[in-house]
Coordinates of C-alpha atoms in Angstrom, one line a residue:
M29 CA 0.0 0.0 0.0
S30 CA 1.3 3.4 -0.9
V31 CA 1.9 6.0 1.9
V32 CA 1.2 9.5 0.9
L33 CA 2.6 12.6 2.7
S34 CA 1.5 16.0 1.5
T35 CA 1.7 19.6 2.6
A36 CA -0.9 20.8 0.0
S37 CA -3.6 21.3 2.6
L38 CA -1.4 23.3 5.0
S39 CA -0.9 27.1 5.0
A40 CA 2.4 28.4 3.6
T41 CA 3.6 29.3 7.1
D42 CA 3.2 25.7 8.3
R43 CA 4.8 24.0 5.3
S44 CA 8.4 24.6 6.1
E45 CA 8.5 22.9 9.5
L46 CA 6.2 20.0 8.5
W47 CA 8.0 19.4 5.2
H48 CA 11.3 19.1 7.2
H49 CA 9.5 16.5 9.3
A50 CA 8.2 14.6 6.3
V51 CA 11.7 14.5 4.6
S52 CA 13.5 13.3 7.7
R53 CA 10.7 10.8 8.5
T54 CA 10.7 9.3 5.0
F55 CA 14.4 9.2 4.4
I56 CA 17.0 9.8 7.1
P57 CA 17.5 12.8 9.5
L58 CA 18.3 15.8 7.3
D59 CA 18.5 19.5 7.6
V60 CA 16.1 21.1 5.1
R61 CA 16.2 24.7 4.0
L62 CA 13.4 25.9 1.7
L63 CA 14.5 28.6 -0.8
E64 CA 11.1 30.3 -1.2
E65 CA 9.5 32.9 1.0
E66 CA 6.2 31.1 0.6
P67 CA 7.0 27.4 0.2
S68 CA 5.4 25.4 -2.6
P69 CA 3.3 22.3 -1.7
G70 CA 5.4 19.2 -1.3
R71 CA 4.3 15.6 -1.8
I72 CA 6.0 12.2 -1.1
V73 CA 4.5 8.8 -2.2
S74 CA 6.3 5.8 -0.8
N75 CA 6.2 2.0 -1.3
Q76 CA 8.2 -0.7 0.4
L77 CA 9.6 -3.7 -1.4
G78 CA 11.5 -5.8 1.2
S79 CA 14.3 -3.6 2.4
L80 CA 14.0 -1.2 -0.6
R81 CA 11.9 1.9 -0.1
I82 CA 10.8 3.7 -3.3
S83 CA 9.6 7.3 -2.9
Q84 CA 8.3 9.7 -5.5
V85 CA 9.0 13.3 -4.4
Q86 CA 7.7 16.6 -5.8
A87 CA 8.4 20.0 -4.2
G88 CA 9.8 23.5 -4.6
P89 CA 13.5 24.7 -4.4
Q90 CA 15.4 23.7 -1.4
T91 CA 18.7 22.5 0.1
V92 CA 19.0 19.3 2.1
T93 CA 22.1 18.5 4.2
R94 CA 23.3 15.4 6.0
S95 CA 25.7 16.9 8.5
S96 CA 28.2 15.1 10.8
R97 CA 25.8 15.9 13.7
L98 CA 23.0 14.0 12.1
I99 CA 25.2 11.0 11.2
R100 CA 25.3 10.2 14.9
D101 CA 21.9 8.4 14.5
G102 CA 23.9 5.5 13.1
K103 CA 21.7 5.1 10.0
E104 CA 23.8 3.6 7.1
D105 CA 21.6 3.7 4.0
L106 CA 22.3 4.3 0.4
I107 CA 19.9 6.6 -1.5
L108 CA 19.7 6.5 -5.3
T109 CA 17.8 9.4 -6.8
L110 CA 16.4 9.2 -10.4
Q111 CA 15.8 12.8 -11.5
Q112 CA 12.6 13.5 -13.5
R113 CA 12.3 17.3 -13.4
G114 CA 14.6 20.0 -12.3
T115 CA 18.4 20.0 -11.8
A116 CA 20.1 19.0 -8.6
I117 CA 23.6 19.8 -7.4
K118 CA 25.0 17.0 -5.2
E119 CA 28.1 17.1 -3.1
Q120 CA 29.8 14.3 -1.2
D121 CA 33.3 12.8 -0.8
G122 CA 35.0 15.9 -2.2
R123 CA 33.0 15.8 -5.5
Q124 CA 30.2 17.9 -6.9
A125 CA 27.9 16.7 -9.7
R126 CA 25.1 18.2 -11.7
I127 CA 22.1 15.8 -11.9
G128 CA 19.7 16.7 -14.7
P129 CA 16.5 15.1 -15.8
G130 CA 17.1 11.4 -16.8
D131 CA 20.3 11.2 -14.7
F132 CA 20.7 9.3 -11.4
S133 CA 23.2 9.4 -8.5
L134 CA 24.1 7.8 -5.2
S135 CA 24.4 9.3 -1.7
D136 CA 25.8 7.5 1.3
S137 CA 24.1 8.4 4.6
S138 CA 27.2 7.3 6.7
R139 CA 29.0 10.4 5.5
P140 CA 28.1 14.1 5.1
F141 CA 26.4 15.2 1.8
R142 CA 24.4 18.1 0.4
K143 CA 21.8 18.4 -2.3
T144 CA 20.5 21.7 -3.7
V145 CA 17.6 22.2 -6.2
Q146 CA 17.0 25.8 -7.3
G147 CA 13.6 25.2 -9.0
D148 CA 10.5 23.0 -8.8
F149 CA 11.5 19.4 -9.1
S150 CA 10.4 15.8 -9.0
F151 CA 12.5 12.7 -8.6
T152 CA 12.2 9.0 -7.5
S153 CA 14.4 7.8 -4.7
F154 CA 15.5 4.2 -3.9
Q155 CA 16.7 3.8 -0.4
F156 CA 18.2 0.6 1.1
P157 CA 20.7 -0.6 3.7
R158 CA 24.2 0.0 2.7
T159 CA 25.1 -3.6 3.3
D160 CA 22.6 -4.8 0.7
L161 CA 24.7 -3.5 -2.2
R162 CA 27.5 -6.0 -2.6
V163 CA 30.4 -3.8 -3.8
R164 CA 33.7 -2.9 -2.2
E165 CA 33.9 0.0 0.2
E166 CA 36.4 1.9 -1.9
D167 CA 34.3 1.4 -5.1
L168 CA 31.2 2.8 -3.3
R169 CA 33.2 5.9 -2.2
A170 CA 34.3 6.4 -5.8
V171 CA 30.8 6.7 -7.2
T172 CA 28.9 8.9 -4.8
A173 CA 28.0 12.4 -6.1
T174 CA 28.5 11.1 -9.6
A175 CA 26.0 11.7 -12.4
F176 CA 25.0 8.5 -14.3
S177 CA 23.3 9.2 -17.6
G178 CA 20.1 7.2 -18.2
Q179 CA 20.6 7.5 -21.9
E180 CA 23.5 5.2 -22.6
G181 CA 25.4 2.1 -21.6
S182 CA 24.8 0.0 -18.5
A183 CA 23.4 3.1 -16.7
A184 CA 20.6 3.2 -19.2
L185 CA 19.6 -0.4 -18.3
V186 CA 19.7 0.4 -14.6
S187 CA 17.6 3.6 -15.1
A188 CA 15.0 1.9 -17.2
Y189 CA 14.7 -1.0 -14.7
L190 CA 14.4 1.3 -11.7
G191 CA 11.8 3.5 -13.5
R192 CA 9.7 0.5 -14.4
L193 CA 10.0 -0.9 -10.9
A194 CA 8.8 2.4 -9.3
R195 CA 5.7 2.4 -11.6
E196 CA 4.8 -1.2 -10.8
A197 CA 5.6 -1.1 -7.1
P198 CA 2.1 -0.4 -5.8
G199 CA 0.7 -3.5 -7.5
L200 CA 3.4 -6.0 -6.5
D201 CA 2.9 -8.4 -3.6
A202 CA 5.6 -8.8 -0.9
F203 CA 7.2 -11.9 -2.3
V204 CA 7.5 -10.8 -5.9
G205 CA 8.4 -7.3 -4.8
R206 CA 11.4 -8.5 -2.8
Q207 CA 12.7 -10.5 -5.8
F208 CA 12.5 -7.5 -8.2
A209 CA 14.1 -5.3 -5.5
A210 CA 17.0 -7.7 -5.2
T211 CA 17.4 -7.7 -9.0
A212 CA 17.6 -3.9 -9.0
L213 CA 20.4 -4.0 -6.4
D214 CA 22.3 -6.6 -8.4
L215 CA 22.1 -4.5 -11.5
L216 CA 23.4 -1.5 -9.6
A217 CA 26.3 -3.5 -8.2
L218 CA 27.2 -4.5 -11.8
L219 CA 27.2 -0.9 -12.8
V220 CA 29.4 0.1 -9.9
N221 CA 31.9 -2.7 -10.6
E222 CA 31.9 -1.7 -14.3
Q223 CA 32.5 2.0 -13.4
C224 CA 35.4 1.0 -11.2
G225 CA 37.0 -1.3 -13.8
R226 CA 36.3 -4.6 -12.0
D227 CA 36.7 -7.8 -14.0
P228 CA 33.2 -9.1 -14.7
Q229 CA 34.4 -12.7 -14.3
V230 CA 35.5 -12.4 -10.7
P231 CA 33.2 -14.3 -8.2
E232 CA 31.8 -11.1 -6.6
T233 CA 30.0 -10.3 -9.8
A234 CA 28.5 -13.7 -10.4
A235 CA 25.3 -12.4 -8.8
A236 CA 25.3 -9.6 -11.4
T237 CA 25.6 -12.2 -14.2
L238 CA 22.6 -14.0 -12.6
V239 CA 20.7 -10.8 -12.8
R240 CA 21.1 -10.7 -16.6
V241 CA 20.1 -14.3 -16.9
K242 CA 17.0 -13.7 -14.8
D243 CA 16.0 -10.7 -16.9
H244 CA 16.3 -12.9 -20.0
I245 CA 14.1 -15.6 -18.5
L246 CA 11.5 -13.1 -17.4
R247 CA 11.3 -11.7 -20.9
H248 CA 10.8 -15.2 -22.3
L249 CA 8.7 -16.6 -19.5
A250 CA 5.7 -17.2 -21.7
D251 CA 7.6 -19.4 -24.1
P252 CA 6.9 -23.1 -23.2
G253 CA 10.1 -24.1 -25.0
L254 CA 12.3 -22.1 -22.7
S255 CA 15.1 -24.4 -21.5
P256 CA 18.5 -24.3 -19.7
P257 CA 20.4 -25.0 -23.0
D258 CA 18.6 -22.1 -24.8
I259 CA 19.2 -19.8 -21.8
A260 CA 22.9 -20.7 -21.6
A261 CA 23.4 -20.3 -25.3
A262 CA 21.8 -16.8 -25.2
H263 CA 24.5 -15.7 -22.7
R264 CA 27.4 -17.6 -24.2
M265 CA 28.0 -19.8 -21.2
S266 CA 27.8 -23.5 -20.5
V267 CA 24.7 -25.2 -19.1
R268 CA 26.9 -26.3 -16.2
Y269 CA 27.9 -22.7 -15.3
L270 CA 24.2 -21.6 -15.6
H271 CA 23.2 -24.2 -13.0
K272 CA 26.1 -23.1 -10.8
L273 CA 24.8 -19.5 -10.9
F274 CA 21.4 -20.6 -9.6
Q275 CA 23.0 -22.6 -6.9
L276 CA 24.0 -19.3 -5.3
E277 CA 20.3 -19.0 -4.3
G278 CA 19.8 -22.7 -3.5
V279 CA 17.4 -23.4 -6.4
T280 CA 17.7 -25.1 -9.8
V281 CA 17.0 -23.2 -13.1
G282 CA 13.8 -25.1 -13.6
E283 CA 12.5 -24.4 -10.0
W284 CA 13.1 -20.7 -10.4
I285 CA 11.3 -20.6 -13.8
R286 CA 8.4 -22.6 -12.4
T287 CA 8.1 -20.3 -9.3
Q288 CA 8.0 -17.2 -11.6
R289 CA 5.3 -18.7 -13.8
L290 CA 3.2 -19.8 -10.9
E291 CA 3.4 -16.4 -9.3
R292 CA 2.0 -14.7 -12.4
C293 CA -0.7 -17.4 -12.9
R294 CA -1.7 -16.9 -9.2
R295 CA -2.1 -13.2 -9.8
D296 CA -3.9 -13.5 -13.1
L297 CA -6.4 -16.1 -11.9
L298 CA -8.0 -13.4 -9.7
H299 CA -8.7 -11.2 -12.8
S300 CA -9.3 -14.0 -15.4
P301 CA -13.2 -14.2 -14.9
A302 CA -13.6 -10.5 -15.7
L303 CA -11.4 -10.9 -18.7
G304 CA -13.1 -14.1 -19.9
Y305 CA -10.0 -16.3 -19.4
G306 CA -10.3 -19.9 -18.0
V307 CA -7.7 -21.6 -15.8
A308 CA -6.2 -23.4 -18.8
A309 CA -5.8 -20.1 -20.7
V310 CA -4.0 -18.4 -17.8
A311 CA -1.7 -21.4 -17.5
R312 CA -0.9 -21.3 -21.3
R313 CA -0.3 -17.6 -21.1
W314 CA 2.7 -18.3 -18.8
G315 CA 4.2 -21.3 -20.5
F316 CA 2.2 -24.2 -18.9
V317 CA 0.7 -26.2 -21.8
S318 CA -0.4 -29.3 -19.8
P319 CA -3.4 -28.4 -17.5
S320 CA -2.8 -31.4 -15.2
H321 CA 0.8 -30.5 -14.8
F322 CA -0.1 -26.9 -14.0
S323 CA -2.7 -28.0 -11.5
R324 CA -0.3 -30.3 -9.6
A325 CA 2.4 -27.6 -9.5
F326 CA 0.0 -25.0 -8.3
R327 CA -1.4 -27.2 -5.5
A328 CA 2.1 -28.1 -4.4
A329 CA 3.1 -24.5 -4.2
Y330 CA 0.0 -22.9 -2.6
G331 CA -1.9 -25.8 -1.0
M332 CA -5.0 -25.5 -3.2
T333 CA -6.0 -26.0 -6.8
P334 CA -6.1 -23.1 -9.2
R335 CA -9.9 -23.1 -9.2
E336 CA -10.0 -23.1 -5.4
W337 CA -7.7 -20.2 -5.4
Q338 CA -9.7 -18.4 -8.0
T339 CA -13.0 -18.9 -6.1
H340 CA -11.8 -18.2 -2.6
G341 CA -9.3 -15.5 -3.6
L342 CA -12.1 -13.5 -5.3
S343 CA -14.3 -13.8 -2.2
G344 CA -11.3 -13.0 0.1
D345 CA -11.7 -16.3 2.0
G346 CA -8.7 -18.0 0.5
R347 CA -6.1 -15.1 0.4
K348 CA -4.7 -15.6 3.8
G349 CA -4.3 -19.4 3.5
G350 CA -2.8 -19.2 0.1
E351 CA -0.4 -16.4 1.1
D352 CA 0.7 -18.1 4.3
G353 CA 1.4 -21.3 2.5
R354 CA 3.3 -19.5 -0.2
K355 CA 5.3 -17.4 2.3
G356 CA 6.3 -20.5 4.2
R357 CA 7.6 -22.3 1.1
A358 CA 9.3 -19.1 -0.1
G359 CA 11.0 -18.7 3.3
R360 CA 12.5 -22.2 3.0
R361 CA 13.7 -21.5 -0.6
N362 CA 15.3 -18.2 0.4
G363 CA 16.9 -19.2 3.7
G364 CA 14.0 -18.0 5.9
Q365 CA 13.9 -14.4 4.7
G366 CA 11.0 -12.6 6.4
E367 CA 8.7 -10.0 5.3
G368 CA 9.9 -6.4 4.5
T369 CA 9.5 -3.5 6.9
P370 CA 6.1 -1.9 6.5
P371 CA 6.1 1.7 5.2
R372 CA 6.7 4.4 7.8
T373 CA 4.0 6.9 8.6
G374 CA 4.4 10.6 9.2
A375 CA 2.7 13.3 11.1
L376 CA 1.5 15.1 8.0
H377 CA -1.8 14.7 6.1
R378 CA -1.7 11.2 4.7
S379 CA -3.9 9.1 2.6
S380 CA -3.8 5.5 1.2
P381 CA -5.0 5.6 -2.4
S382 CA -6.2 2.4 -3.9
S383 CA -3.5 0.5 -5.7
P384 CA -5.1 -1.7 -8.3
T385 CA -3.2 -4.8 -9.3
L386 CA -1.6 -4.0 -12.6
G387 CA -2.0 -6.2 -15.6
A388 CA 1.6 -7.3 -15.6
S389 CA 4.6 -7.4 -13.3
C390 CA 7.9 -5.7 -14.0
P391 CA 9.1 -6.6 -16.6
T392 CA 6.1 -7.7 -18.6
P393 CA 6.5 -10.8 -20.7
R394 CA 4.0 -11.5 -23.4
P395 CA 3.5 -14.7 -25.4
T396 CA 4.9 -14.3 -28.9
R397 CA 3.7 -17.6 -30.4
P398 CA 1.2 -20.3 -29.6
P399 CA 2.6 -23.3 -27.7
S400 CA 4.0 -26.0 -29.9
S401 CA 5.3 -28.6 -27.5
P402 CA 3.1 -30.9 -25.5
H403 CA 4.7 -30.1 -22.1
S404 CA 6.5 -27.2 -20.5
R405 CA 10.0 -28.2 -20.0
P406 CA 10.9 -26.5 -16.7

């Protein structure tokens, strides 16, 4: 559920103090100085995906500072900001960078930094614990207050993925959201390693290679012929190395593909009656061409048949049971990882707008041809 903080309903004289509270409450303790005599309305909309907090921010000109005094709170987060409107000047670690629309940059809350925007602006921020980004300390210090262009190279891939993730976040459930958030951080780690000239074949970037492989799988998820040899060939690696990559997460290639397909079928089954789709049609849409195989896999994963989930899920009776069963199995697959921290709340005017489930998760695979094989291989 999105958390909305807004100063639009407040008088201009009250906005300064309460905006300061909103910014520090949403992100980290910061000194905020507004650069208008009568502050413009500000708005922050936040969603939580595991440990990743995504916030869309709109406001007027201001300077925010993370001083040594405020660092005593012990908060060690990284904040990536993807600029949509306005130009920001960022300062950290002896560098200054101009961040224009389409660019993004990193700030480290464990050290002082400053950001100034002279006009109205909007950006999307991605905040997460510093330890979640698996890069070397010296490499991280080398890329703060650096402008990454979202128009070219690896940075363009990161920018596009983050932008799409922010748009889809309100419609993602906790399990799927955590997976996409982890993919985002792996992509960012790959970019940092590339920026610092690290050899992409060293073990510390195996996870980044896995990110690229997963992205390929998700884009071809609807193809019933998707197989480990095809995936390995597309990335110029051996099938053996492909399986070793997935061993990093304690699953096989086939198990991961099946989990992704089942998650999308589970979501689509709740909407299929209104769209005129039957259970078999939903299964085919995500690469299952044998109805009996799909039904067995679904029951094994969620503890009920697809039709039971569809019936009870629509009425609301089966959601908790299905979710609890899925979370238990997901926890075992992921080493007992728990739910993410719920979004914080603030003292300002807040509302919880409805967040309809979107028609597709991020990214959105679509079938490109009718199934031609009698059984889905994974």
